[in-house]
Structures are given as structure tokens and as C-alpha cells.
Coordinates of N, CA and C in Angstrom, one line a residue:
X1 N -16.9 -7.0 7.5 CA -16.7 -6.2 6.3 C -16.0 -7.0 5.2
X2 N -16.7 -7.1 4.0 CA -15.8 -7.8 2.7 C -14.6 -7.1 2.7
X3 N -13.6 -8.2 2.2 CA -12.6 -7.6 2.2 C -12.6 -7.1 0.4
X4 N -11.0 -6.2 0.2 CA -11.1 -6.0 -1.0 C -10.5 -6.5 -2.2
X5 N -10.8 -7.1 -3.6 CA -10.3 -7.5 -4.9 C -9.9 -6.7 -5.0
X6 N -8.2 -6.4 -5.1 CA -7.7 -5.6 -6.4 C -6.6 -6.8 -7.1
X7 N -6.4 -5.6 -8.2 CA -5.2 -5.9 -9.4 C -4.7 -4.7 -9.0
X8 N -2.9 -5.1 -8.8 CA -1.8 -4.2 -9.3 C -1.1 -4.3 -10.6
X9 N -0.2 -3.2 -11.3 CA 0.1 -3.4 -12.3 C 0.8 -2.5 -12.4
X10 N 2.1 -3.1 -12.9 CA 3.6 -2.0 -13.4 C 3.5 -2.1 -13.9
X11 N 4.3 -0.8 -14.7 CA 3.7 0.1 -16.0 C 4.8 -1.0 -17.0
X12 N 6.2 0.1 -16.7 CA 7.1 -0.1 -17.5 C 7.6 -1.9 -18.0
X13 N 7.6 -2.7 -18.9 CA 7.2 -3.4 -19.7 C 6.6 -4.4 -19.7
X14 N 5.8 -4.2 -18.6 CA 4.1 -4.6 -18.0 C 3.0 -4.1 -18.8
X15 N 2.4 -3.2 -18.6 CA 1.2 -2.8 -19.1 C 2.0 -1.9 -20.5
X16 N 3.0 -1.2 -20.3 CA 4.2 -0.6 -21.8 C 5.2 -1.5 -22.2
X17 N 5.1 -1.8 -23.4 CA 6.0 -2.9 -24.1 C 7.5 -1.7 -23.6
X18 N 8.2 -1.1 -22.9 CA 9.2 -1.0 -23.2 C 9.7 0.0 -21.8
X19 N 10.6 0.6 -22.0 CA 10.7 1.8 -20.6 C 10.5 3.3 -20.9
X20 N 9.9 3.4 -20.1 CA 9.1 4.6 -20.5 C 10.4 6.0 -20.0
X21 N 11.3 5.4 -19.5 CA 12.2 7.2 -19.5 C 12.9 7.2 -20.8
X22 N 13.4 6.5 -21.6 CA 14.3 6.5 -23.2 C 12.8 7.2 -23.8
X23 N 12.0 6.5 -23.7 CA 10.7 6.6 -24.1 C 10.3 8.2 -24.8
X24 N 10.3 8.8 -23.1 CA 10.1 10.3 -23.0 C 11.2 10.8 -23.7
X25 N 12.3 11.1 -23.4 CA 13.5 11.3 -24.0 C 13.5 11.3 -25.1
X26 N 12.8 10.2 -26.1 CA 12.8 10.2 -27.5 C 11.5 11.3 -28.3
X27 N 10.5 11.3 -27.7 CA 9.1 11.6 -28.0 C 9.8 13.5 -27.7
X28 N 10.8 14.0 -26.6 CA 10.9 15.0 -26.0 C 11.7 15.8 -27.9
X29 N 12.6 15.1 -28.0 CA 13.1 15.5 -29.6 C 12.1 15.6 -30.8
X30 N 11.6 14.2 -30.6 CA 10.4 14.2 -31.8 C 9.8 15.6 -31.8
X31 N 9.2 16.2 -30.6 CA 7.9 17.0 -30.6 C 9.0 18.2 -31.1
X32 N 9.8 18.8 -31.3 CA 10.7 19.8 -31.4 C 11.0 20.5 -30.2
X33 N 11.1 19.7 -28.9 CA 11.6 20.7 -27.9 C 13.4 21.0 -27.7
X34 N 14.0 21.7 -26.6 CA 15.6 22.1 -26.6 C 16.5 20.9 -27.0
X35 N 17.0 20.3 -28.3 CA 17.8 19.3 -28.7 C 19.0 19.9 -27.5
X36 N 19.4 20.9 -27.0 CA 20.4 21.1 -26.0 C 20.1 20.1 -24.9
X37 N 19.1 20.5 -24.4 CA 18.8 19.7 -23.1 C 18.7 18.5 -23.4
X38 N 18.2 17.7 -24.5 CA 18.2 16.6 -24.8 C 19.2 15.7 -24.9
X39 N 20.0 16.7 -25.4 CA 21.6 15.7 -25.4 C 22.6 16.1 -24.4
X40 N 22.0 16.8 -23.7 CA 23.0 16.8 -22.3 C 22.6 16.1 -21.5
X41 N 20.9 15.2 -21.1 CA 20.6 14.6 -20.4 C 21.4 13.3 -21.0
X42 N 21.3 13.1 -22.4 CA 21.7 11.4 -23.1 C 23.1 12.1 -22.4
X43 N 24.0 12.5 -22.7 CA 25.3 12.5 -22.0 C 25.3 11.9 -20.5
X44 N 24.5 12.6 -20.0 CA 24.6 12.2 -18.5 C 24.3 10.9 -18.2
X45 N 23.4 10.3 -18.8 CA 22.8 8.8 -18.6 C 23.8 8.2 -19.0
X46 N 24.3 8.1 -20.2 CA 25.3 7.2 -20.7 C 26.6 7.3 -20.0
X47 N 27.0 8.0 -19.0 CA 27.9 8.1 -18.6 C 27.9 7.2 -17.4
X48 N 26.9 7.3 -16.8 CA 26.2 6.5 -15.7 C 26.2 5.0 -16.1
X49 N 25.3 4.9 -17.6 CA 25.2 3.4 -18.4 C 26.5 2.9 -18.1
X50 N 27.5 3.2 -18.1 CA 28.8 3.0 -19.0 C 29.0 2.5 -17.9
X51 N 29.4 3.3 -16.7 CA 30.2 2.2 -15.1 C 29.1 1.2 -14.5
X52 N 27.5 1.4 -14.7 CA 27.0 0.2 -14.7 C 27.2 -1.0 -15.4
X53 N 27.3 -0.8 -16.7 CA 27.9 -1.7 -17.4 C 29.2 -3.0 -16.8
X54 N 29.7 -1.8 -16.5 CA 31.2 -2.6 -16.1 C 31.7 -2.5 -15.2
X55 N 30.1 -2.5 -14.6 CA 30.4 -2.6 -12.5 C 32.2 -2.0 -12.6
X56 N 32.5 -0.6 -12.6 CA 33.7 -0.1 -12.6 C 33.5 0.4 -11.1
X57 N 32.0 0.3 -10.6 CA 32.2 1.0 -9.3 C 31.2 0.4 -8.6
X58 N 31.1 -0.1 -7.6 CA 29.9 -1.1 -7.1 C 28.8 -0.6 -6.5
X59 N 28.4 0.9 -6.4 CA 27.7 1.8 -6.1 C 26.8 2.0 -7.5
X60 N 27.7 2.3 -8.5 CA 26.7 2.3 -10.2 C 26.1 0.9 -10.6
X61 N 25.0 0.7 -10.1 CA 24.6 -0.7 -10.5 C 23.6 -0.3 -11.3
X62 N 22.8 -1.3 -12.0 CA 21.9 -1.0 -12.9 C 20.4 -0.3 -12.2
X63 N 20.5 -0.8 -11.2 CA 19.0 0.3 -10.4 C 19.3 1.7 -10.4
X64 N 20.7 2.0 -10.3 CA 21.0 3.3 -9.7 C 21.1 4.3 -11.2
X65 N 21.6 3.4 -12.6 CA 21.3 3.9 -13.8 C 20.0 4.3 -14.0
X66 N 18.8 3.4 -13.6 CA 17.8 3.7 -14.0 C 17.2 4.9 -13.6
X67 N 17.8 5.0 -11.7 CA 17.2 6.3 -11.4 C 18.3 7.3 -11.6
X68 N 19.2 7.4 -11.7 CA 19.4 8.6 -12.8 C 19.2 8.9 -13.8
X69 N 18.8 7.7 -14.6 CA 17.9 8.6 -16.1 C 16.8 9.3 -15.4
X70 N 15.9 8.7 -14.6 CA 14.8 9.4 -14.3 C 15.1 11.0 -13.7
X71 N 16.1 11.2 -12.9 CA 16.4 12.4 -12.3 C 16.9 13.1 -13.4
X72 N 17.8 12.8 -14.3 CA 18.6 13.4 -15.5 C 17.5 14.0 -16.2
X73 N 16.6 13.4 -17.2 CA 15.6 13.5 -17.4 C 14.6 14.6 -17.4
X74 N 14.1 14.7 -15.9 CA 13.8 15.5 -15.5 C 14.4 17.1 -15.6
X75 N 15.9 16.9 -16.1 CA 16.0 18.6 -16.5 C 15.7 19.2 -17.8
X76 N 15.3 18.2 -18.3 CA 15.0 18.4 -19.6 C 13.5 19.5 -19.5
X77 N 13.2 19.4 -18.6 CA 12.0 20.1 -18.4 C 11.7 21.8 -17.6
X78 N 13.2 21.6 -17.5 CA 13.4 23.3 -16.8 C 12.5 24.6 -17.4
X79 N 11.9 25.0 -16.2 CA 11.3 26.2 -16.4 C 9.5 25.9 -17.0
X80 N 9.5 24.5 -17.0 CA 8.1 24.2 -17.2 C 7.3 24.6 -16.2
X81 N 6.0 24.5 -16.5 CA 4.7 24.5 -15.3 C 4.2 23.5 -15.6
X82 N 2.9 23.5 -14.6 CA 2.1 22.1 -14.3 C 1.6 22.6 -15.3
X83 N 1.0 23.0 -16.4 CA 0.4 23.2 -17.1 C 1.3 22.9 -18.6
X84 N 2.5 23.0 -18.5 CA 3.5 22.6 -19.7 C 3.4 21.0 -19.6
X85 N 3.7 20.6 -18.7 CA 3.9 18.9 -18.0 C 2.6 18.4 -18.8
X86 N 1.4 18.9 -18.1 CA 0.5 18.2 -18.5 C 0.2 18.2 -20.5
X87 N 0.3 19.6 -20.8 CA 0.4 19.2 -22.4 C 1.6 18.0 -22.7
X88 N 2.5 18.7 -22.3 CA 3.9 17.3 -23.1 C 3.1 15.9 -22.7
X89 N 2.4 15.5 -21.5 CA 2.4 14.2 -21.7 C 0.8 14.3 -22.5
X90 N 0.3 14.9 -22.6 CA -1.2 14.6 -23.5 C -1.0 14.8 -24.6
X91 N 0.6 15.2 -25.2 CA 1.2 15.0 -26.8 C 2.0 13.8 -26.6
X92 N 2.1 13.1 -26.0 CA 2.8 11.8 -26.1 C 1.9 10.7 -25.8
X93 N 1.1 11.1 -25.6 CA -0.1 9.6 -24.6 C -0.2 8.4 -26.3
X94 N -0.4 9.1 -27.1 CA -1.1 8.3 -28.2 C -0.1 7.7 -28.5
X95 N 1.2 7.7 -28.4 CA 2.1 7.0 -29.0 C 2.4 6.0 -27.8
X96 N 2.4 6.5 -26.8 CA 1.8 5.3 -25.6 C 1.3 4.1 -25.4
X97 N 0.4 4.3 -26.1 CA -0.8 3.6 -26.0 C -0.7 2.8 -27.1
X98 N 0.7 3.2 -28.0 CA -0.1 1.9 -28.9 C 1.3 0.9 -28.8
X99 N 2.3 1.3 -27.5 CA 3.1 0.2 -27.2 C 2.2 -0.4 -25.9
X100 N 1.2 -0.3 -26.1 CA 0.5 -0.8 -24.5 C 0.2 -2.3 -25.0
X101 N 1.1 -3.2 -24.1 CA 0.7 -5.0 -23.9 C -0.9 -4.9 -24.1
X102 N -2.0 -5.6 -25.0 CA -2.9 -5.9 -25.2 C -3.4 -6.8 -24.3
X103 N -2.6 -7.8 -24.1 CA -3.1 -8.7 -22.9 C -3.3 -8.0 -21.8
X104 N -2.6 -7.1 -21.1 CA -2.6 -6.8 -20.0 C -4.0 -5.8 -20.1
X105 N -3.5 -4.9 -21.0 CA -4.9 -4.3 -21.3 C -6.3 -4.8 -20.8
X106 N -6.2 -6.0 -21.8 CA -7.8 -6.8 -21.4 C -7.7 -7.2 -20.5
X107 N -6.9 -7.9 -19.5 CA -6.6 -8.1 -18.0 C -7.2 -6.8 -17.0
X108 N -7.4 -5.9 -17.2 CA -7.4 -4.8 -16.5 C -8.7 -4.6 -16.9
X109 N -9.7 -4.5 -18.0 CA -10.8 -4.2 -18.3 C -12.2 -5.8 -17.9
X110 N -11.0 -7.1 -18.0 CA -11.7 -7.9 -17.7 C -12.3 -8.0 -15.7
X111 N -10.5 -7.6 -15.5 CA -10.9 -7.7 -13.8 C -11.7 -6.4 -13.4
X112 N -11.7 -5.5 -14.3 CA -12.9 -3.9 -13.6 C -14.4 -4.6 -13.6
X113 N -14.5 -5.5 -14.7 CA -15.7 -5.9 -14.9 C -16.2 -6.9 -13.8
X114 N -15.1 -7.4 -13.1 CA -15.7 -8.7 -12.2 C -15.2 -7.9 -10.5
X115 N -15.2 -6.5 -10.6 CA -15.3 -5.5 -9.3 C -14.1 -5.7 -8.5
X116 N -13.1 -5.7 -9.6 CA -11.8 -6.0 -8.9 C -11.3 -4.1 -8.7
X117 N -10.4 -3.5 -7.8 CA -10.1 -2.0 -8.1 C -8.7 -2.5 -8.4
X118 N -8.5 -1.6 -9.3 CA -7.2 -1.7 -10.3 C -6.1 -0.4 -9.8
X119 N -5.0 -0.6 -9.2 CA -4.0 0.2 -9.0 C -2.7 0.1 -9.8
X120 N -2.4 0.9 -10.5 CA -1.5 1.3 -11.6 C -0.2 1.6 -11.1
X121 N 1.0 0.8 -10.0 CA 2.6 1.5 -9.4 C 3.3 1.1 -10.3
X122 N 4.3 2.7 -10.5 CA 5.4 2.7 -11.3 C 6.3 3.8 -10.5
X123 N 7.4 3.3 -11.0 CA 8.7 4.4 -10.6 C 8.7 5.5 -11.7
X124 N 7.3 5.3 -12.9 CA 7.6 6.7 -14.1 C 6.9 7.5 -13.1
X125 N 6.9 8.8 -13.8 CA 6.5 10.0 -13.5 C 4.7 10.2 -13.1
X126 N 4.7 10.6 -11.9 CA 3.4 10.4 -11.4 C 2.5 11.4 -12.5
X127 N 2.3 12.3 -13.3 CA 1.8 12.7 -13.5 C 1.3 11.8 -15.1
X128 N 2.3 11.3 -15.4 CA 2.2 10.2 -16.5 C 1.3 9.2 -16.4
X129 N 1.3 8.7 -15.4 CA 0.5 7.8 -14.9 C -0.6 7.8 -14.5
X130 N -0.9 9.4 -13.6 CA -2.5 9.8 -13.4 C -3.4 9.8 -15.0
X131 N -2.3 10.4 -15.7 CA -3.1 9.9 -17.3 C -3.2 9.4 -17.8
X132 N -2.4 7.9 -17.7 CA -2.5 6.6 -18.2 C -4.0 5.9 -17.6
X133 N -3.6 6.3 -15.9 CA -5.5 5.7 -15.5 C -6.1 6.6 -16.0
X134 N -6.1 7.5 -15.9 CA -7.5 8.6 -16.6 C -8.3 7.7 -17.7
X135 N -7.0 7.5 -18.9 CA -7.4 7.3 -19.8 C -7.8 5.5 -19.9
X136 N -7.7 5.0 -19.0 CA -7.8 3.3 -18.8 C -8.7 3.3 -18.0
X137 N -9.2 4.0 -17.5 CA -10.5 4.4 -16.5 C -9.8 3.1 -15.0
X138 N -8.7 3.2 -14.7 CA -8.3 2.7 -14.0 C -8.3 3.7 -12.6
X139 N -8.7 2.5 -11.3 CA -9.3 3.2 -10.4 C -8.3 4.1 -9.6
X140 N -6.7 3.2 -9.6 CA -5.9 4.5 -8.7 C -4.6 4.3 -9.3
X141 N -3.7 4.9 -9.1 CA -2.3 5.6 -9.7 C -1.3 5.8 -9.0
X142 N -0.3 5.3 -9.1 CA 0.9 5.5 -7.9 C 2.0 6.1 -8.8
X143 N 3.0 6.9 -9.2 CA 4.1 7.6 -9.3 C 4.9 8.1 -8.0
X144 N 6.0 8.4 -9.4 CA 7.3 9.2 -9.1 C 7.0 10.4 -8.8
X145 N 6.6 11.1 -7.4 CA 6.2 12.3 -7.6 C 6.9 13.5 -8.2
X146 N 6.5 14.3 -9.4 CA 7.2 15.5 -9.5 C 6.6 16.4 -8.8
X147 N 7.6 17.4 -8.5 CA 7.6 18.6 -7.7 C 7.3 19.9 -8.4
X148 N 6.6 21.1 -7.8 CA 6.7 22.0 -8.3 C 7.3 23.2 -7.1
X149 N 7.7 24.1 -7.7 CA 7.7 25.7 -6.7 C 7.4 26.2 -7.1
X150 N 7.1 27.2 -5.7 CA 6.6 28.4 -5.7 C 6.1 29.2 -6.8
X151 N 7.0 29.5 -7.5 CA 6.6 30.5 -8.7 C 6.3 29.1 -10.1
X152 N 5.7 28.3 -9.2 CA 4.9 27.6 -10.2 C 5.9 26.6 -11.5
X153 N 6.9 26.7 -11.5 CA 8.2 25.6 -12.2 C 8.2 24.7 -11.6
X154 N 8.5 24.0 -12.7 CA 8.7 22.4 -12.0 C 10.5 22.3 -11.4
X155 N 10.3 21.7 -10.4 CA 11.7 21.7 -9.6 C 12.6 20.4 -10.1
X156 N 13.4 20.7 -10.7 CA 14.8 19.7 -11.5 C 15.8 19.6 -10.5
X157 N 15.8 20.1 -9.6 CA 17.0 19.8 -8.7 C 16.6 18.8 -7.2
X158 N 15.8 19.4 -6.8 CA 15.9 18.0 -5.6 C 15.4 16.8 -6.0
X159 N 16.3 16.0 -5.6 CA 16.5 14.5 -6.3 C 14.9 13.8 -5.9
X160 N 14.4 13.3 -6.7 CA 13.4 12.7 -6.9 C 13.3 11.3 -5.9
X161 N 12.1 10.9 -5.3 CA 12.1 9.7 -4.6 C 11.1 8.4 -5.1
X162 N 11.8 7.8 -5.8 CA 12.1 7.0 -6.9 C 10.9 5.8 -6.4
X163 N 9.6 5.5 -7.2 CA 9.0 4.4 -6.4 C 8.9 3.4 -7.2
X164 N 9.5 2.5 -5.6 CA 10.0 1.0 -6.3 C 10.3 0.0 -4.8
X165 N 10.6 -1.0 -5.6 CA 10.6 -2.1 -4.4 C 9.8 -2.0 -3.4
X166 N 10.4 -1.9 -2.4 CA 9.2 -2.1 -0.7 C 8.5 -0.8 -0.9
X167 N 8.9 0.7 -1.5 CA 8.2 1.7 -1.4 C 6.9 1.6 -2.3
X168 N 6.9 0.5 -3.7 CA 5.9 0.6 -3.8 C 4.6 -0.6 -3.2
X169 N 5.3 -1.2 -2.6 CA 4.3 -1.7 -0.8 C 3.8 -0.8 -0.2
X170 N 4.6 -0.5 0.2 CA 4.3 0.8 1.5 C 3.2 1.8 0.3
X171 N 2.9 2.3 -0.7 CA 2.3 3.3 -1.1 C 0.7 2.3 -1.6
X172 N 0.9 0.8 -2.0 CA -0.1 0.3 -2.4 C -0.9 0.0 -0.7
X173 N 0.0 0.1 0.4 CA -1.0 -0.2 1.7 C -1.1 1.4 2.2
X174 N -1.0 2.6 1.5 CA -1.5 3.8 1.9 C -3.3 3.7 1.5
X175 N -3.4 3.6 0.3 CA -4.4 3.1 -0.6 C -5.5 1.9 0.5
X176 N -5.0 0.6 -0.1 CA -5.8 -0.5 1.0 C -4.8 -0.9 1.8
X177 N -4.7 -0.6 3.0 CA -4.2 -1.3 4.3 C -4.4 -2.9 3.9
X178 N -3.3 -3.4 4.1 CA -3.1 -4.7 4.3 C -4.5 -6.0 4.6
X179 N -4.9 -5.7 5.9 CA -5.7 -6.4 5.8 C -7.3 -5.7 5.5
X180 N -7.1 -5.2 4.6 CA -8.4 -5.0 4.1 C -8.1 -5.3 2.7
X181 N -7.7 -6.2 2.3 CA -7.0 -6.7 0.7 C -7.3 -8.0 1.0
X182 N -8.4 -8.7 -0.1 CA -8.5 -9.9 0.0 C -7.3 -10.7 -1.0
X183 N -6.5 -11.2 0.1 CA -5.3 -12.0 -0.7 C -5.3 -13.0 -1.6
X184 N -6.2 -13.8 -1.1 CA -6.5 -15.2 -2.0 C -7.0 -14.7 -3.5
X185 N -7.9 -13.8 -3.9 CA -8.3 -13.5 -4.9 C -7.9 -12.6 -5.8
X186 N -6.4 -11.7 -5.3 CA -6.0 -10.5 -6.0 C -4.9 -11.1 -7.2
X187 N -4.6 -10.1 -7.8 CA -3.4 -10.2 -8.4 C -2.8 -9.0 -8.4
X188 N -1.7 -9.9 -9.0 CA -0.4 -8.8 -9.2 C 0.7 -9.0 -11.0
X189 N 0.7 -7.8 -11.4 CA 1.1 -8.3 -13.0 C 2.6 -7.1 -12.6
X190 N 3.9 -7.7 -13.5 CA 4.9 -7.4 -13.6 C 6.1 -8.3 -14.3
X191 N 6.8 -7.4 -14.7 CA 7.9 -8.2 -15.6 C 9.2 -8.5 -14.7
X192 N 9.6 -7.6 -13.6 CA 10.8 -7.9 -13.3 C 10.7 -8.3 -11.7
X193 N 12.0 -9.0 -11.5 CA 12.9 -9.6 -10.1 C 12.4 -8.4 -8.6
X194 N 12.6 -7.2 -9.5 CA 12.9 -6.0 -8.6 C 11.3 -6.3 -8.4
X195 N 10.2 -6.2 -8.6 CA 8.7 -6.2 -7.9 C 8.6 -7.2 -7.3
X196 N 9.0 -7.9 -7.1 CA 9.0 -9.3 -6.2 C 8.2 -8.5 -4.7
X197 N 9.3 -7.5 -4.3 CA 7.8 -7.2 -3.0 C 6.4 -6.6 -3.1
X198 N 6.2 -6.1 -4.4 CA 5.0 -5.9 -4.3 C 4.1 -7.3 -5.4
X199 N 4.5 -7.8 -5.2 CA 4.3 -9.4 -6.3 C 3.5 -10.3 -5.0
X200 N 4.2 -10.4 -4.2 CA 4.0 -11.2 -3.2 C 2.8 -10.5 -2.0
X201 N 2.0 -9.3 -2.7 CA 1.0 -8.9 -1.7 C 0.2 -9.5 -2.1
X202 N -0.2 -10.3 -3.4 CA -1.4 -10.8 -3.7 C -1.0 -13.0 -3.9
X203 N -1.7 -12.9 -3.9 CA -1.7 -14.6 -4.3 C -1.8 -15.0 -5.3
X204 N -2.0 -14.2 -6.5 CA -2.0 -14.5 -7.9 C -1.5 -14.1 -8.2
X205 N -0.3 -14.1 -8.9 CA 0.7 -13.3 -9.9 C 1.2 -13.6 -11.0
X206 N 1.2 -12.5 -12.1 CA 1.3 -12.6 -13.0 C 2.7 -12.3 -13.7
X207 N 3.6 -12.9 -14.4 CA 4.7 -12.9 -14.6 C 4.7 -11.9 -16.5
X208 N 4.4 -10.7 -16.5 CA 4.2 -10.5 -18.0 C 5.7 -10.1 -18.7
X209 N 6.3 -11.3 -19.7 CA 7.7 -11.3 -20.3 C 8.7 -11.1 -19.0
X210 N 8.4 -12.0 -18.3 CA 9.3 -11.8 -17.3 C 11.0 -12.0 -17.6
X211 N 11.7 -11.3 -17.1 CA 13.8 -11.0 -17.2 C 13.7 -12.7 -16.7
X212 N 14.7 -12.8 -16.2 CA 15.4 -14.0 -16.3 C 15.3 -15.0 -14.7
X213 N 15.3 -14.1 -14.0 CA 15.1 -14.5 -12.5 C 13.8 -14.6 -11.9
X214 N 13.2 -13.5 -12.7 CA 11.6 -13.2 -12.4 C 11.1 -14.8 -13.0
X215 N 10.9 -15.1 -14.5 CA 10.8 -16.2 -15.0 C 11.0 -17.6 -14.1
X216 N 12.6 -17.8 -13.4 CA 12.6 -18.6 -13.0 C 12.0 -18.9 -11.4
X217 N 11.7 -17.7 -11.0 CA 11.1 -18.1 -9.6 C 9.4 -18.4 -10.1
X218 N 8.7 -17.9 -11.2 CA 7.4 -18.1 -11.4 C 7.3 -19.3 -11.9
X219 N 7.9 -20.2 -12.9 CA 8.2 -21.5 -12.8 C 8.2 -22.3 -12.0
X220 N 9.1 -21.9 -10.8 CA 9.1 -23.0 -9.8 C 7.8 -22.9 -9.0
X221 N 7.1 -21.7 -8.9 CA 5.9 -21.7 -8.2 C 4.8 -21.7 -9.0
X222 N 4.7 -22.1 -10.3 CA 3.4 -22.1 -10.9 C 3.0 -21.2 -10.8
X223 N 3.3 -19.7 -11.5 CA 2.8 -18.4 -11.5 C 1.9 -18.6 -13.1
X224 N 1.3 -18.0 -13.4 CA 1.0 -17.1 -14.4 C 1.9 -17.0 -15.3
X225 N 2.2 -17.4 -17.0 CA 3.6 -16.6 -17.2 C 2.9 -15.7 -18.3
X226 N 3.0 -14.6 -19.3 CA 2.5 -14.6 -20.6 C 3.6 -13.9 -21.6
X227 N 3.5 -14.6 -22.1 CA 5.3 -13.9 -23.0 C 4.3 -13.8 -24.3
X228 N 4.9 -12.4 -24.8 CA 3.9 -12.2 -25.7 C 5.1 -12.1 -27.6

């Protein structure tokens, strides 16, 4: 059996020039939703920012910032339905899309063309993302899953399970098992240190504006770099 060509691709400032939870956050005010909730989530993040900053506690590191904005965030949304969710992000997609890296873009429409399947992992919000491939006719989608209950709300309190590092391995080999992934011919596109394990399932990788560490390990190995 042929094995399979894919492309991976992280979202946040990978395929989006920037991070997509300030992102939401900002777009969430723009549209005129609860400026209450809005600024009690920025309270809570910055409070978080603040001892990451200055390693005041060695537990608040900058990963652990990130996923509390994402969780914080999330209450900004109380009492929504899957049907609220999905308008808020189909009122924010267009402004999306026009921080979307162009290279990477064509990257993704060139490899569909040459029968590569394109998988989209991010630690944003899985529902975000199913509509980012929707609309990039990209073949699969990996998120942060949100939750809903029972009487149909979306659920703001149980902590969210954050996909990233090995988890987003483990979720790209739910998709193609391991060895049904042709290695020598895949790629993998990302900006930061922290995807390094899902970087290293393919043999091509691509370093897009890679941070500082990411950079210097693609240097030493002859990666791909594209700094835009």
C-alpha cells in the first residue's frame, strides 16, 4: 500500500501572522459584545503575564500564560450555544484571513495540487479551525476542543485540554498512524521551539519566522527557513 504525503501546519504565526487568543479577545470588543467580560478576562491574563514575566514563580512560565489566556478567554463566552460560537467566528473569519501568511497559504494550495493531504494542528479553538479548513478547503483540522452541556451552553469551567507539543503527535497519528505517513516526502511548517515534536514527524520542515531557538536549530540542520 502507498504510503501517505501530508503537510502539517500551525496556525498561530504559521499560517496567522500573529496569536489568535489577543486576537479573539480583540475582535470580541470590536463586534460590541459584554466589554464586562472582556475586561475581566484581560485582568486575569495580565495577571498571569505579569509572574510569567518575572518567573516570580516557576510554575507561571510562558506556556502556562498562554494556556490561561485560552481558558480565561473562554468565559468570555458564557451562556453561548454552538450556534452563537459558530456565528462569532464566521464574524471574525474575514479579518483572519487577511493576517493569513501568503506564503504559507500558497504552500498549502500548491502541496493539495501535488496530492499531498493537508492537516491544520493548533492549540486555538477547534471550532476556529474547522473553519479555517472549511474555508482553505484543507483536508483535516485538529483543535482545542470546546465543550458543550446539556442544555446546550458552552461549558467555561472545565479546564480545557490544551493541544500542543507531543499531544499534537499523538492527535496527527489518530488521523494517519505513523507508519502509514510517507516520511521522506512530508512536511511540516511552524514558527516555534515548542512544535519541535510534531516538526520532526516529517522530513521536511519548514521553519516560518521562526523565535530564536526554532531558527537556530533549522540552521544547523538545513531546514527550510521563510522570514517574511
Amino acid at each position: 500500500m502507498d504510503k501517505t504525503k501530508i503537510a502539517v501546519i500551525d496556525f498561530d504565526g504559521t499560517l496567522f501572522n500573529g496569536e489568535s487568543m489577543p486576537f479573539i479577545w480583540k475582535r470580541y470588543g470590536e463586534l460590541g459584545y459584554s466589554k464586562t467580560r472582556q475586561m475581566r478576562a484581560l485582568f486575569k491574563i495580565i495577571v498571569v503575564k505579569f509572574f510569567a514575566k518575572r518567573k516570580m514563580f516557576k510554575k507561571v512560565t510562558t506556556e502556562v500564560y498562554k494556556e490561561s489566556a485560552t481558558n480565561y478567554l473562554l468565559k468570555m463566552f458564557k451562556g453561548f450555544t454552538k450556534k452563537d460560537m459558530e456565528k462569532f467566528f464566521d464574524e471574525i473569519y474575514d479579518s483572519i484571513e487577511e493576517k493569513f501568511n501568503e506564503y504559507v497559504v500558497k504552500r498549502i494550495y500548491d502541496l493539495k495540487n501535488d496530492n499531498y493531504k493537508v492537516i491544520l494542528i493548533s492549540g486555538s479553538y477547534n471550532m476556529l479551525m474547522e473553519l479555517v479548513a472549511k474555508k482553505l478547503d484543507i483536508d483535516y483540522s485538529v483543535g482545542t476542543q470546546l465543550n458543550f452541556l446539556d442544555n446546550g451552553n458552552l461549558d467555561v469551567k472545565t479546564r480545557l485540554n490544551i493541544i500542543k507539543k507531543e499531544l499534537k503527535v499523538k492527535e496527527l497519528y489518530k488521523i494517519f498512524p505513523k507508519e502509514e505517513i510517507d516520511y521522506d516526502r512530508s512536511y511540516s511548517f511552524s514558527d516555534s521551539i515548542a512544535d519541535l515534536p510534531i516538526l520532526e514527524t516529517t522530513n521536511i520542515k519548514e521553519a516560518i519566522n521562526p523565535d530564536g531557538k526554532l531558527r537556530k536549530i533549522a540552521l544547523d540542520n538545513n531546514w527550510i527557513i521563510y522570514i517574511t
